Amino acid sequence: MTKEIILALLCLFFLATETTSTSSPTNSPWYDCSSEENINSPTLQFSNVYSVPSVVTPTSGQTLYKTITSTETLNEITVDYHQYYKRTKNGSSWKTFLVVNGVDECQEHDNLCPLQSGAIVEVQSIHPPLNAHTPQGWYRSRQVYRDGEGSKIGCVDMTFLYCKVGPGQVDGECAARGEDSPFLRGQAIIGDNHVW
């Protein structure tokens, strides 16, 4: 079997699994999910969370931006990533397709650690274009941040739309899926640099 066929079969397997999230995200493209993760006094606060471009296409890639403020000094920060997919915004449930725990954020972002109490740090994550076999639809990333002892210290949950269209286009099917999307409204109003 070719790599593409194996990848397509794996995607179908994960999409067929009816694993749903424990909570329902807000209508905003991002939100602080600390309370849903039982983090009563989050050490990390998130702001200015956005994606460029706001709607991802097969050739676009994606850069995610987050501003992080800490209430404590931290020398170690890891993140547990829980990735979800659903075909339509309102007509299907979120399905887990990937979980990766314990990613060293200090290694990923050289400006993050040590993070001083009261410090405000901007981080960016650059993602290359998605694989050609990636299904069109809505994607969601829940990121649970932990300190050096493994205690939960913050959570951010982000959602974005992936459309299989060329740059500058939104096809009818994809537009119908995202017609109530702040991404598409923002892109139409102010271009690809829409802040969530």
PDB file of C-alpha atoms in Angstrom:
ATOM      1  CA  MET A   1       0.000   0.000   0.000  1.00  0.00           C
ATOM      2  CA  THR A   2       1.150   3.497  -0.674  1.00  0.00           C
ATOM      3  CA  LYS A   3       1.647   6.029   2.108  1.00  0.00           C
ATOM      4  CA  GLU A   4      -1.307   8.058   0.813  1.00  0.00           C
ATOM      5  CA  ILE A   5      -3.709   5.105   1.042  1.00  0.00           C
ATOM      6  CA  ILE A   6      -2.520   4.235   4.543  1.00  0.00           C
ATOM      7  CA  LEU A   7      -2.929   7.868   5.625  1.00  0.00           C
ATOM      8  CA  ALA A   8      -6.420   8.032   4.120  1.00  0.00           C
ATOM      9  CA  LEU A   9      -7.422   4.810   5.927  1.00  0.00           C
ATOM     10  CA  LEU A  10      -6.063   6.146   9.207  1.00  0.00           C
ATOM     11  CA  CYS A  11      -8.020   9.389   8.737  1.00  0.00           C
ATOM     12  CA  LEU A  12     -11.211   7.420   8.075  1.00  0.00           C
ATOM     13  CA  PHE A  13     -10.581   5.258  11.148  1.00  0.00           C
ATOM     14  CA  PHE A  14     -10.123   8.285  13.404  1.00  0.00           C
ATOM     15  CA  LEU A  15     -13.096  10.119  11.917  1.00  0.00           C
ATOM     16  CA  ALA A  16     -15.317   7.076  12.369  1.00  0.00           C
ATOM     17  CA  THR A  17     -14.494   6.961  16.089  1.00  0.00           C
ATOM     18  CA  GLU A  18     -17.331   8.678  17.946  1.00  0.00           C
ATOM     19  CA  THR A  19     -15.177  10.325  20.593  1.00  0.00           C
ATOM     20  CA  THR A  20     -16.616  13.682  21.482  1.00  0.00           C
ATOM     21  CA  SER A  21     -15.355  16.471  23.665  1.00  0.00           C
ATOM     22  CA  THR A  22     -16.559  16.816  27.227  1.00  0.00           C
ATOM     23  CA  SER A  23     -17.624  20.377  26.618  1.00  0.00           C
ATOM     24  CA  SER A  24     -19.042  22.530  23.900  1.00  0.00           C
ATOM     25  CA  PRO A  25     -16.829  25.374  22.712  1.00  0.00           C
ATOM     26  CA  THR A  26     -18.203  28.867  22.612  1.00  0.00           C
ATOM     27  CA  ASN A  27     -19.045  30.578  19.333  1.00  0.00           C
ATOM     28  CA  SER A  28     -15.732  32.426  19.565  1.00  0.00           C
ATOM     29  CA  PRO A  29     -12.784  30.933  17.638  1.00  0.00           C
ATOM     30  CA  TRP A  30     -10.874  30.664  20.934  1.00  0.00           C
ATOM     31  CA  TYR A  31     -11.581  30.694  24.633  1.00  0.00           C
ATOM     32  CA  ASP A  32      -9.914  30.038  27.978  1.00  0.00           C
ATOM     33  CA  CYS A  33     -10.915  26.505  28.983  1.00  0.00           C
ATOM     34  CA  SER A  34      -9.269  26.499  32.444  1.00  0.00           C
ATOM     35  CA  SER A  35     -12.562  26.063  34.331  1.00  0.00           C
ATOM     36  CA  GLU A  36     -13.468  23.048  32.167  1.00  0.00           C
ATOM     37  CA  GLU A  37     -10.125  21.479  33.114  1.00  0.00           C
ATOM     38  CA  ASN A  38     -10.762  22.179  36.838  1.00  0.00           C
ATOM     39  CA  ILE A  39      -8.031  24.821  36.996  1.00  0.00           C
ATOM     40  CA  ASN A  40      -9.483  27.103  39.672  1.00  0.00           C
ATOM     41  CA  SER A  41      -6.710  29.734  39.667  1.00  0.00           C
ATOM     42  CA  PRO A  42      -4.914  29.558  36.327  1.00  0.00           C
ATOM     43  CA  THR A  43      -1.291  30.699  36.376  1.00  0.00           C
ATOM     44  CA  LEU A  44      -1.397  31.462  32.651  1.00  0.00           C
ATOM     45  CA  GLN A  45      -3.836  33.837  30.976  1.00  0.00           C
ATOM     46  CA  PHE A  46      -4.221  33.966  27.200  1.00  0.00           C
ATOM     47  CA  SER A  47      -5.084  36.931  25.005  1.00  0.00           C
ATOM     48  CA  ASN A  48      -4.673  38.064  21.414  1.00  0.00           C
ATOM     49  CA  VAL A  49      -5.112  34.496  20.126  1.00  0.00           C
ATOM     50  CA  TYR A  50      -5.459  34.388  16.348  1.00  0.00           C
ATOM     51  CA  SER A  51      -4.532  32.555  13.151  1.00  0.00           C
ATOM     52  CA  VAL A  52      -3.022  33.781   9.901  1.00  0.00           C
ATOM     53  CA  PRO A  53      -4.749  33.037   7.622  1.00  0.00           C
ATOM     54  CA  SER A  54      -8.069  32.926   9.424  1.00  0.00           C
ATOM     55  CA  VAL A  55      -9.386  30.198   7.079  1.00  0.00           C
ATOM     56  CA  VAL A  56      -6.798  27.538   6.230  1.00  0.00           C
ATOM     57  CA  THR A  57      -6.551  26.248   2.632  1.00  0.00           C
ATOM     58  CA  PRO A  58      -4.448  23.448   1.069  1.00  0.00           C
ATOM     59  CA  THR A  59      -1.571  25.763   0.169  1.00  0.00           C
ATOM     60  CA  SER A  60      -1.744  28.305   2.983  1.00  0.00           C
ATOM     61  CA  GLY A  61      -0.170  26.705   5.994  1.00  0.00           C
ATOM     62  CA  GLN A  62      -1.030  28.431   9.263  1.00  0.00           C
ATOM     63  CA  THR A  63       0.649  30.543  11.913  1.00  0.00           C
ATOM     64  CA  LEU A  64      -1.005  30.615  15.340  1.00  0.00           C
ATOM     65  CA  TYR A  65      -0.313  33.553  17.653  1.00  0.00           C
ATOM     66  CA  LYS A  66      -0.919  33.685  21.411  1.00  0.00           C
ATOM     67  CA  THR A  67      -0.070  36.243  24.068  1.00  0.00           C
ATOM     68  CA  ILE A  68       0.588  34.582  27.440  1.00  0.00           C
ATOM     69  CA  THR A  69       0.718  36.310  30.831  1.00  0.00           C
ATOM     70  CA  SER A  70       1.906  34.457  33.943  1.00  0.00           C
ATOM     71  CA  THR A  71       1.103  35.095  37.593  1.00  0.00           C
ATOM     72  CA  GLU A  72       4.103  32.987  38.723  1.00  0.00           C
ATOM     73  CA  THR A  73       7.698  32.444  37.627  1.00  0.00           C
ATOM     74  CA  LEU A  74       7.936  29.225  35.602  1.00  0.00           C
ATOM     75  CA  ASN A  75      11.095  27.434  34.443  1.00  0.00           C
ATOM     76  CA  GLU A  76       9.337  24.490  32.797  1.00  0.00           C
ATOM     77  CA  ILE A  77       6.114  24.435  30.775  1.00  0.00           C
ATOM     78  CA  THR A  78       4.631  21.476  28.925  1.00  0.00           C
ATOM     79  CA  VAL A  79       1.422  21.200  26.923  1.00  0.00           C
ATOM     80  CA  ASP A  80      -1.045  18.382  26.357  1.00  0.00           C
ATOM     81  CA  TYR A  81      -2.627  18.725  22.905  1.00  0.00           C
ATOM     82  CA  HIS A  82      -6.081  17.272  22.184  1.00  0.00           C
ATOM     83  CA  GLN A  83      -7.034  17.647  18.525  1.00  0.00           C
ATOM     84  CA  TYR A  84     -10.629  17.349  17.275  1.00  0.00           C
ATOM     85  CA  TYR A  85     -12.407  17.355  13.917  1.00  0.00           C
ATOM     86  CA  LYS A  86     -15.979  17.718  12.715  1.00  0.00           C
ATOM     87  CA  ARG A  87     -17.317  17.966   9.203  1.00  0.00           C
ATOM     88  CA  THR A  88     -19.800  20.800   9.734  1.00  0.00           C
ATOM     89  CA  LYS A  89     -19.953  23.594  12.285  1.00  0.00           C
ATOM     90  CA  ASN A  90     -23.419  22.861  13.689  1.00  0.00           C
ATOM     91  CA  GLY A  91     -24.401  19.460  12.316  1.00  0.00           C
ATOM     92  CA  SER A  92     -21.899  17.024  13.797  1.00  0.00           C
ATOM     93  CA  SER A  93     -20.071  16.250  17.031  1.00  0.00           C
ATOM     94  CA  TRP A  94     -16.377  16.772  17.716  1.00  0.00           C
ATOM     95  CA  LYS A  95     -14.294  13.636  17.165  1.00  0.00           C
ATOM     96  CA  THR A  96     -10.835  13.130  18.615  1.00  0.00           C
ATOM     97  CA  PHE A  97      -8.183  12.381  16.014  1.00  0.00           C
ATOM     98  CA  LEU A  98      -4.961  13.018  17.952  1.00  0.00           C
ATOM     99  CA  VAL A  99      -3.759  13.385  21.546  1.00  0.00           C
ATOM    100  CA  VAL A 100      -0.143  14.322  22.306  1.00  0.00           C
ATOM    101  CA  ASN A 101       0.883  14.840  25.937  1.00  0.00           C
ATOM    102  CA  GLY A 102       3.911  16.474  27.496  1.00  0.00           C
ATOM    103  CA  VAL A 103       5.209  18.656  24.660  1.00  0.00           C
ATOM    104  CA  ASP A 104       8.071  20.818  25.980  1.00  0.00           C
ATOM    105  CA  GLU A 105       6.907  24.360  25.204  1.00  0.00           C
ATOM    106  CA  CYS A 106      10.195  25.845  26.401  1.00  0.00           C
ATOM    107  CA  GLN A 107      11.963  23.943  23.628  1.00  0.00           C
ATOM    108  CA  GLU A 108       9.270  24.912  21.085  1.00  0.00           C
ATOM    109  CA  HIS A 109       9.366  28.621  21.988  1.00  0.00           C
ATOM    110  CA  ASP A 110      12.760  29.978  22.996  1.00  0.00           C
ATOM    111  CA  ASN A 111      11.203  33.195  24.369  1.00  0.00           C
ATOM    112  CA  LEU A 112       8.881  31.370  26.798  1.00  0.00           C
ATOM    113  CA  CYS A 113      11.168  30.032  29.558  1.00  0.00           C
ATOM    114  CA  PRO A 114      11.968  31.094  32.091  1.00  0.00           C
ATOM    115  CA  LEU A 115       8.653  32.925  32.273  1.00  0.00           C
ATOM    116  CA  GLN A 116       8.758  35.568  34.979  1.00  0.00           C
ATOM    117  CA  SER A 117       5.762  36.445  37.132  1.00  0.00           C
ATOM    118  CA  GLY A 118       3.877  39.291  35.472  1.00  0.00           C
ATOM    119  CA  ALA A 119       5.685  38.797  32.169  1.00  0.00           C
ATOM    120  CA  ILE A 120       3.776  39.077  28.909  1.00  0.00           C
ATOM    121  CA  VAL A 121       5.134  36.846  26.130  1.00  0.00           C
ATOM    122  CA  GLU A 122       3.965  36.439  22.545  1.00  0.00           C
ATOM    123  CA  VAL A 123       4.472  32.999  20.991  1.00  0.00           C
ATOM    124  CA  GLN A 124       3.828  31.772  17.490  1.00  0.00           C
ATOM    125  CA  SER A 125       3.499  28.276  16.064  1.00  0.00           C
ATOM    126  CA  ILE A 126       4.128  27.855  12.348  1.00  0.00           C
ATOM    127  CA  HIS A 127       2.387  24.962  10.598  1.00  0.00           C
ATOM    128  CA  PRO A 128       3.164  23.963   7.000  1.00  0.00           C
ATOM    129  CA  PRO A 129       0.345  23.321   4.506  1.00  0.00           C
ATOM    130  CA  LEU A 130      -1.851  20.363   5.474  1.00  0.00           C
ATOM    131  CA  ASN A 131      -1.553  16.989   3.774  1.00  0.00           C
ATOM    132  CA  ALA A 132      -3.535  16.753   0.521  1.00  0.00           C
ATOM    133  CA  HIS A 133      -5.716  14.014   2.072  1.00  0.00           C
ATOM    134  CA  THR A 134      -6.794  16.141   5.043  1.00  0.00           C
ATOM    135  CA  PRO A 135     -10.601  16.304   5.150  1.00  0.00           C
ATOM    136  CA  GLN A 136     -12.269  19.685   4.752  1.00  0.00           C
ATOM    137  CA  GLY A 137     -14.129  20.892   7.826  1.00  0.00           C
ATOM    138  CA  TRP A 138     -13.677  22.300  11.323  1.00  0.00           C
ATOM    139  CA  TYR A 139     -10.597  21.619  13.450  1.00  0.00           C
ATOM    140  CA  ARG A 140     -10.146  22.276  17.124  1.00  0.00           C
ATOM    141  CA  SER A 141      -7.101  22.250  19.392  1.00  0.00           C
ATOM    142  CA  ARG A 142      -7.397  22.111  23.174  1.00  0.00           C
ATOM    143  CA  GLN A 143      -4.079  22.925  24.824  1.00  0.00           C
ATOM    144  CA  VAL A 144      -3.654  22.193  28.536  1.00  0.00           C
ATOM    145  CA  TYR A 145      -0.523  23.810  29.959  1.00  0.00           C
ATOM    146  CA  ARG A 146       1.388  22.256  32.900  1.00  0.00           C
ATOM    147  CA  ASP A 147       4.233  23.372  35.146  1.00  0.00           C
ATOM    148  CA  GLY A 148       7.415  21.388  35.945  1.00  0.00           C
ATOM    149  CA  GLU A 149       5.563  19.291  38.517  1.00  0.00           C
ATOM    150  CA  GLY A 150       2.817  18.365  36.051  1.00  0.00           C
ATOM    151  CA  SER A 151       0.118  20.544  37.636  1.00  0.00           C
ATOM    152  CA  LYS A 152      -2.351  22.164  35.247  1.00  0.00           C
ATOM    153  CA  ILE A 153      -1.696  25.926  35.005  1.00  0.00           C
ATOM    154  CA  GLY A 154      -3.815  27.077  32.043  1.00  0.00           C
ATOM    155  CA  CYS A 155      -5.905  26.037  29.068  1.00  0.00           C
ATOM    156  CA  VAL A 156      -6.755  27.501  25.676  1.00  0.00           C
ATOM    157  CA  ASP A 157      -9.170  26.022  23.120  1.00  0.00           C
ATOM    158  CA  MET A 158      -9.022  27.155  19.467  1.00  0.00           C
ATOM    159  CA  THR A 159     -11.175  26.352  16.435  1.00  0.00           C
ATOM    160  CA  PHE A 160     -10.538  26.972  12.740  1.00  0.00           C
ATOM    161  CA  LEU A 161     -12.030  26.134   9.362  1.00  0.00           C
ATOM    162  CA  TYR A 162     -10.107  24.237   6.677  1.00  0.00           C
ATOM    163  CA  CYS A 163     -11.428  24.724   3.119  1.00  0.00           C
ATOM    164  CA  LYS A 164     -10.145  22.849   0.101  1.00  0.00           C
ATOM    165  CA  VAL A 165     -10.116  25.829  -2.227  1.00  0.00           C
ATOM    166  CA  GLY A 166      -7.504  27.973  -3.881  1.00  0.00           C
ATOM    167  CA  PRO A 167      -6.136  31.177  -2.342  1.00  0.00           C
ATOM    168  CA  GLY A 168      -8.695  33.985  -2.254  1.00  0.00           C
ATOM    169  CA  GLN A 169     -11.637  31.643  -2.961  1.00  0.00           C
ATOM    170  CA  VAL A 170     -14.362  30.178  -0.783  1.00  0.00           C
ATOM    171  CA  ASP A 171     -16.353  27.484  -2.534  1.00  0.00           C
ATOM    172  CA  GLY A 172     -20.094  27.047  -1.980  1.00  0.00           C
ATOM    173  CA  GLU A 173     -19.852  23.909   0.155  1.00  0.00           C
ATOM    174  CA  CYS A 174     -17.147  25.342   2.389  1.00  0.00           C
ATOM    175  CA  ALA A 175     -18.897  28.710   2.652  1.00  0.00           C
ATOM    176  CA  ALA A 176     -22.122  26.962   3.668  1.00  0.00           C
ATOM    177  CA  ARG A 177     -20.262  25.156   6.460  1.00  0.00           C
ATOM    178  CA  GLY A 178     -18.794  28.389   7.701  1.00  0.00           C
ATOM    179  CA  GLU A 179     -21.493  30.929   6.945  1.00  0.00           C
ATOM    180  CA  ASP A 180     -21.933  31.747  10.626  1.00  0.00           C
ATOM    181  CA  SER A 181     -18.176  31.729  11.149  1.00  0.00           C
ATOM    182  CA  PRO A 182     -16.386  34.775  12.551  1.00  0.00           C
ATOM    183  CA  PHE A 183     -13.477  33.688  10.334  1.00  0.00           C
ATOM    184  CA  LEU A 184     -15.373  34.187   7.093  1.00  0.00           C
ATOM    185  CA  ARG A 185     -17.085  37.367   8.306  1.00  0.00           C
ATOM    186  CA  GLY A 186     -13.728  38.748   9.448  1.00  0.00           C
ATOM    187  CA  GLN A 187     -11.954  37.770   6.272  1.00  0.00           C
ATOM    188  CA  ALA A 188     -14.611  39.452   4.161  1.00  0.00           C
ATOM    189  CA  ILE A 189     -14.406  42.624   6.239  1.00  0.00           C
ATOM    190  CA  ILE A 190     -10.713  43.068   7.033  1.00  0.00           C
ATOM    191  CA  GLY A 191      -8.739  40.417   5.137  1.00  0.00           C
ATOM    192  CA  ASP A 192      -6.701  37.454   6.360  1.00  0.00           C
ATOM    193  CA  ASN A 193      -5.291  39.136   9.469  1.00  0.00           C
ATOM    194  CA  HIS A 194      -8.542  38.911  11.427  1.00  0.00           C
ATOM    195  CA  VAL A 195      -7.867  38.740  15.175  1.00  0.00           C
ATOM    196  CA  TRP A 196     -10.015  36.164  16.960  1.00  0.00           C
TER     197      TRP A 196
END
